[in-house]
Amino acid sequence: AVGLKGVAQERTIGDAFEQTQTGATLVDMMALDLLIGSGGVLSHAPRRSQAAHMLIDAFLPEGVTMLAVDSIFMMPQLGVLSEVHEEAATEVFDKDCLIRLGTCIAPVGKAKQGIVTATLVFEGANGTEEHAIEYGSMKVLPLGAGKTLKAEIRPARQIDVGDGPGKTIEREISGGVAGVILDGRGRQPFSLPERQEERVARLRDWARTMGTYPDRFFSMAR
């Protein structure tokens, strides 16, 4: 959902203080709670982690976002069914259509590679757990579908996780087949090294963390 490119915009004096480019997204990704992927590529991906990785890289969710995918590309059909039997369509949509991939936690803001941009804090089975989100890296925490945890996300001073730069938030984090994804890449544009070897290594590290490909892929790619 983006504004049309090359379309002349009529502006008033009030618009002078809020310039926006045509072609920019019309969706506030920080306010988005749920992102559902549908279509053959996502529904039939060999691994659900691949679908999660594609959703994150394509849409760049910000803050705390639940990810899901249409299990067998049935959303269009359920849309038609909802006009005839809304309750049945809703039940199938929730129980059979949606595959909960997990929650993506993505702090927004720039920092130096390796700097901790936010810390996820929650009560685990063995007491309080703290997980640092480092700039330029990804991390996945196991948390199965149907499971939740109450967490506190503490961002660095210049980093935003939902309530503004430096402001701590409390959220209920939902799990899924891909777990809880801590995405410290700061959003668009991703910070990638200029040297090809380092750039490829960074991309391979993200894919390995997400479980995007079988382990044998990485040994073959060396």
Short mmCIF file of C-alpha atoms in Angstrom, two decimals:
data_model
loop_
_atom_site.label_atom_id
_atom_site.label_comp_id
_atom_site.label_asym_id
_atom_site.label_seq_id
_atom_site.Cartn_x
_atom_site.Cartn_y
_atom_site.Cartn_z
CA ALA A 1 0.00 0.00 0.00
CA VAL A 2 1.98 2.95 -1.31
CA GLY A 3 1.26 6.34 -2.81
CA LEU A 4 1.35 6.51 -6.59
CA LYS A 5 4.66 7.64 -8.02
CA GLY A 6 4.80 10.72 -10.23
CA VAL A 7 1.39 11.99 -9.16
CA ALA A 8 1.23 15.75 -8.59
CA GLN A 9 0.17 16.53 -5.03
CA GLU A 10 -1.73 19.68 -4.13
CA ARG A 11 -0.13 21.19 -1.04
CA THR A 12 -1.12 23.90 1.39
CA ILE A 13 1.10 25.95 3.69
CA GLY A 14 0.50 23.37 6.42
CA ASP A 15 2.01 20.63 4.24
CA ALA A 16 5.32 22.47 4.09
CA PHE A 17 6.23 21.08 7.48
CA GLU A 18 5.34 17.49 6.60
CA GLN A 19 6.79 16.66 3.20
CA THR A 20 6.20 13.09 2.02
CA GLN A 21 7.47 11.51 -1.18
CA THR A 22 5.16 9.81 -3.62
CA GLY A 23 5.69 6.06 -3.64
CA ALA A 24 6.20 5.95 0.13
CA THR A 25 4.33 3.36 2.18
CA LEU A 26 0.94 4.34 3.57
CA VAL A 27 1.14 1.75 6.36
CA ASP A 28 2.48 2.63 9.80
CA MET A 29 4.54 -0.51 10.39
CA MET A 30 5.18 0.40 14.03
CA ALA A 31 1.41 0.35 14.70
CA LEU A 32 0.88 -2.96 12.88
CA ASP A 33 0.17 -5.85 15.28
CA LEU A 34 -0.28 -8.73 12.84
CA LEU A 35 1.22 -9.45 9.44
CA ILE A 36 -0.33 -12.30 7.42
CA GLY A 37 1.35 -13.65 4.31
CA SER A 38 -0.75 -15.33 1.65
CA GLY A 39 -0.04 -16.73 -1.80
CA GLY A 40 1.70 -19.78 -3.17
CA VAL A 41 5.27 -18.72 -2.44
CA LEU A 42 4.58 -18.22 1.27
CA SER A 43 1.91 -20.89 1.78
CA HIS A 44 3.95 -23.63 0.10
CA ALA A 45 7.45 -22.66 1.27
CA PRO A 46 9.32 -25.88 2.20
CA ARG A 47 10.06 -24.42 5.63
CA ARG A 48 7.85 -22.14 7.71
CA SER A 49 11.01 -20.31 8.77
CA GLN A 50 11.50 -19.40 5.09
CA ALA A 51 8.06 -17.80 5.04
CA ALA A 52 8.90 -15.85 8.20
CA HIS A 53 12.23 -14.71 6.74
CA MET A 54 10.56 -13.57 3.50
CA LEU A 55 7.86 -11.65 5.38
CA ILE A 56 10.39 -9.84 7.55
CA ASP A 57 12.75 -8.92 4.71
CA ALA A 58 9.93 -7.87 2.37
CA PHE A 59 7.78 -5.81 4.74
CA LEU A 60 10.32 -4.75 7.38
CA PRO A 61 7.96 -4.91 10.38
CA GLU A 62 8.84 -2.52 13.20
CA GLY A 63 8.46 -2.84 16.95
CA VAL A 64 6.50 -5.94 17.98
CA THR A 65 4.64 -7.77 15.20
CA MET A 66 3.00 -11.19 15.12
CA LEU A 67 3.72 -13.07 11.89
CA ALA A 68 1.37 -15.61 10.34
CA VAL A 69 0.92 -17.33 6.99
CA ASP A 70 -2.08 -18.69 5.11
CA SER A 71 -1.61 -22.45 5.49
CA ILE A 72 -2.76 -23.62 2.06
CA PHE A 73 -3.74 -20.36 0.36
CA MET A 74 -7.40 -20.52 1.42
CA MET A 75 -8.00 -16.87 2.39
CA PRO A 76 -9.65 -15.91 -0.94
CA GLN A 77 -12.10 -18.80 -0.63
CA LEU A 78 -12.84 -17.96 3.00
CA GLY A 79 -13.59 -14.41 1.94
CA VAL A 80 -16.30 -15.72 -0.35
CA LEU A 81 -17.59 -18.11 2.35
CA SER A 82 -17.83 -15.26 4.86
CA GLU A 83 -20.54 -13.65 2.74
CA VAL A 84 -22.65 -16.80 3.15
CA HIS A 85 -21.64 -18.05 6.62
CA GLU A 86 -19.47 -15.56 8.49
CA GLU A 87 -19.14 -17.61 11.69
CA ALA A 88 -17.95 -20.74 9.88
CA ALA A 89 -15.48 -18.76 7.77
CA THR A 90 -14.08 -17.06 10.87
CA GLU A 91 -13.63 -20.36 12.70
CA VAL A 92 -11.84 -22.01 9.76
CA PHE A 93 -9.71 -18.90 9.28
CA ASP A 94 -8.55 -18.91 12.91
CA LYS A 95 -8.13 -22.66 13.46
CA ASP A 96 -7.15 -24.07 10.06
CA CYS A 97 -6.05 -21.23 7.81
CA LEU A 98 -3.62 -19.24 9.95
CA ILE A 99 -0.25 -20.74 10.83
CA ARG A 100 1.30 -18.69 13.62
CA LEU A 101 4.95 -18.21 12.70
CA GLY A 102 5.89 -16.25 15.80
CA THR A 103 6.64 -12.70 16.89
CA CYS A 104 9.21 -10.39 15.33
CA ILE A 105 10.75 -7.82 17.67
CA ALA A 106 12.52 -5.17 15.59
CA PRO A 107 13.98 -2.04 17.24
CA VAL A 108 14.16 0.94 14.89
CA GLY A 109 17.18 3.23 14.72
CA LYS A 110 20.80 3.30 13.65
CA ALA A 111 23.80 2.20 15.68
CA LYS A 112 27.24 0.70 15.20
CA GLN A 113 27.59 -2.99 14.37
CA GLY A 114 27.36 -5.12 17.51
CA ILE A 115 25.97 -2.38 19.77
CA VAL A 116 23.04 -3.50 21.95
CA THR A 117 19.99 -1.58 20.72
CA ALA A 118 17.43 -3.19 23.04
CA THR A 119 17.09 -5.86 25.71
CA LEU A 120 14.23 -8.33 26.02
CA VAL A 121 13.48 -9.24 29.65
CA PHE A 122 11.00 -11.87 30.84
CA GLU A 123 10.47 -14.52 33.50
CA GLY A 124 11.53 -17.90 32.19
CA ALA A 125 11.41 -21.38 33.69
CA ASN A 126 14.71 -20.77 35.46
CA GLY A 127 14.10 -17.20 36.57
CA THR A 128 14.58 -13.85 34.86
CA GLU A 129 16.01 -14.04 31.36
CA GLU A 130 17.62 -11.18 29.45
CA HIS A 131 18.35 -11.31 25.73
CA ALA A 132 20.30 -8.54 24.05
CA ILE A 133 19.35 -7.41 20.54
CA GLU A 134 22.58 -6.36 18.82
CA TYR A 135 22.62 -4.02 15.84
CA GLY A 136 23.14 -5.87 12.58
CA SER A 137 22.33 -9.32 13.97
CA MET A 138 19.37 -11.65 14.29
CA LYS A 139 18.51 -14.10 17.06
CA VAL A 140 15.71 -16.64 17.44
CA LEU A 141 14.27 -17.76 20.79
CA PRO A 142 12.23 -20.99 20.89
CA LEU A 143 8.60 -20.41 21.87
CA GLY A 144 6.01 -22.74 20.40
CA ALA A 145 2.62 -21.91 18.90
CA GLY A 146 -0.05 -21.27 21.51
CA LYS A 147 2.50 -20.19 24.12
CA THR A 148 2.92 -16.63 25.35
CA LEU A 149 5.16 -14.71 27.70
CA LYS A 150 4.95 -11.28 29.27
CA ALA A 151 8.07 -9.35 28.39
CA GLU A 152 9.65 -5.98 28.85
CA ILE A 153 11.59 -4.46 25.97
CA ARG A 154 14.15 -1.87 27.00
CA PRO A 155 15.57 0.11 24.07
CA ALA A 156 18.70 2.24 23.99
CA ARG A 157 18.19 5.99 24.20
CA GLN A 158 17.97 6.63 20.44
CA ILE A 159 16.08 3.42 19.59
CA ASP A 160 12.31 3.04 19.21
CA VAL A 161 10.42 -0.19 19.90
CA GLY A 162 6.91 1.23 19.84
CA ASP A 163 6.44 4.11 22.28
CA GLY A 164 9.18 6.44 21.09
CA PRO A 165 13.01 6.58 21.34
CA GLY A 166 14.37 5.18 24.58
CA LYS A 167 10.97 4.28 26.06
CA THR A 168 10.50 0.83 27.58
CA ILE A 169 7.39 -1.11 26.62
CA GLU A 170 5.63 -4.16 28.07
CA ARG A 171 4.04 -6.65 25.68
CA GLU A 172 2.61 -10.15 25.65
CA ILE A 173 4.77 -12.04 23.18
CA SER A 174 3.19 -14.93 21.25
CA GLY A 175 5.17 -17.90 20.01
CA GLY A 176 4.91 -19.86 16.79
CA VAL A 177 6.59 -22.46 14.61
CA ALA A 178 9.48 -20.04 13.90
CA GLY A 179 9.80 -18.84 17.51
CA VAL A 180 10.45 -15.29 18.68
CA ILE A 181 12.65 -13.43 16.21
CA LEU A 182 14.89 -10.65 17.52
CA ASP A 183 15.75 -8.55 14.48
CA GLY A 184 18.47 -6.01 15.22
CA ARG A 185 19.05 -4.84 11.66
CA GLY A 186 17.59 -1.40 12.33
CA ARG A 187 15.22 -1.52 9.32
CA GLN A 188 15.71 -0.09 5.84
CA PRO A 189 18.25 0.12 4.51
CA PHE A 190 20.02 -2.84 6.10
CA SER A 191 23.61 -2.11 6.98
CA LEU A 192 25.70 -4.43 4.80
CA PRO A 193 29.51 -4.39 4.34
CA GLU A 194 30.82 -3.20 0.98
CA ARG A 195 33.25 -6.10 0.59
CA GLN A 196 31.54 -9.05 -1.09
CA GLU A 197 33.00 -11.70 1.22
CA GLU A 198 31.83 -9.86 4.33
CA ARG A 199 28.42 -9.10 2.81
CA VAL A 200 27.83 -12.74 1.84
CA ALA A 201 28.95 -13.87 5.29
CA ARG A 202 26.46 -11.50 6.93
CA LEU A 203 23.58 -12.72 4.74
CA ARG A 204 24.55 -16.33 5.37
CA ASP A 205 24.62 -15.70 9.12
CA TRP A 206 21.08 -14.27 9.05
CA ALA A 207 19.83 -17.25 7.04
CA ARG A 208 21.52 -19.72 9.41
CA THR A 209 20.01 -17.99 12.44
CA MET A 210 16.53 -18.12 10.93
CA GLY A 211 16.90 -21.76 9.88
CA THR A 212 16.06 -20.71 6.34
CA TYR A 213 18.03 -23.56 4.75
CA PRO A 214 19.22 -27.01 5.86
CA ASP A 215 22.60 -27.09 7.64
CA ARG A 216 24.21 -28.88 4.69
CA PHE A 217 23.58 -25.79 2.54
CA PHE A 218 26.04 -23.74 4.56
CA SER A 219 28.79 -26.34 4.41
CA MET A 220 28.33 -26.60 0.62
CA ALA A 221 28.38 -22.80 0.22
CA ARG A 222 31.80 -22.34 1.81
#
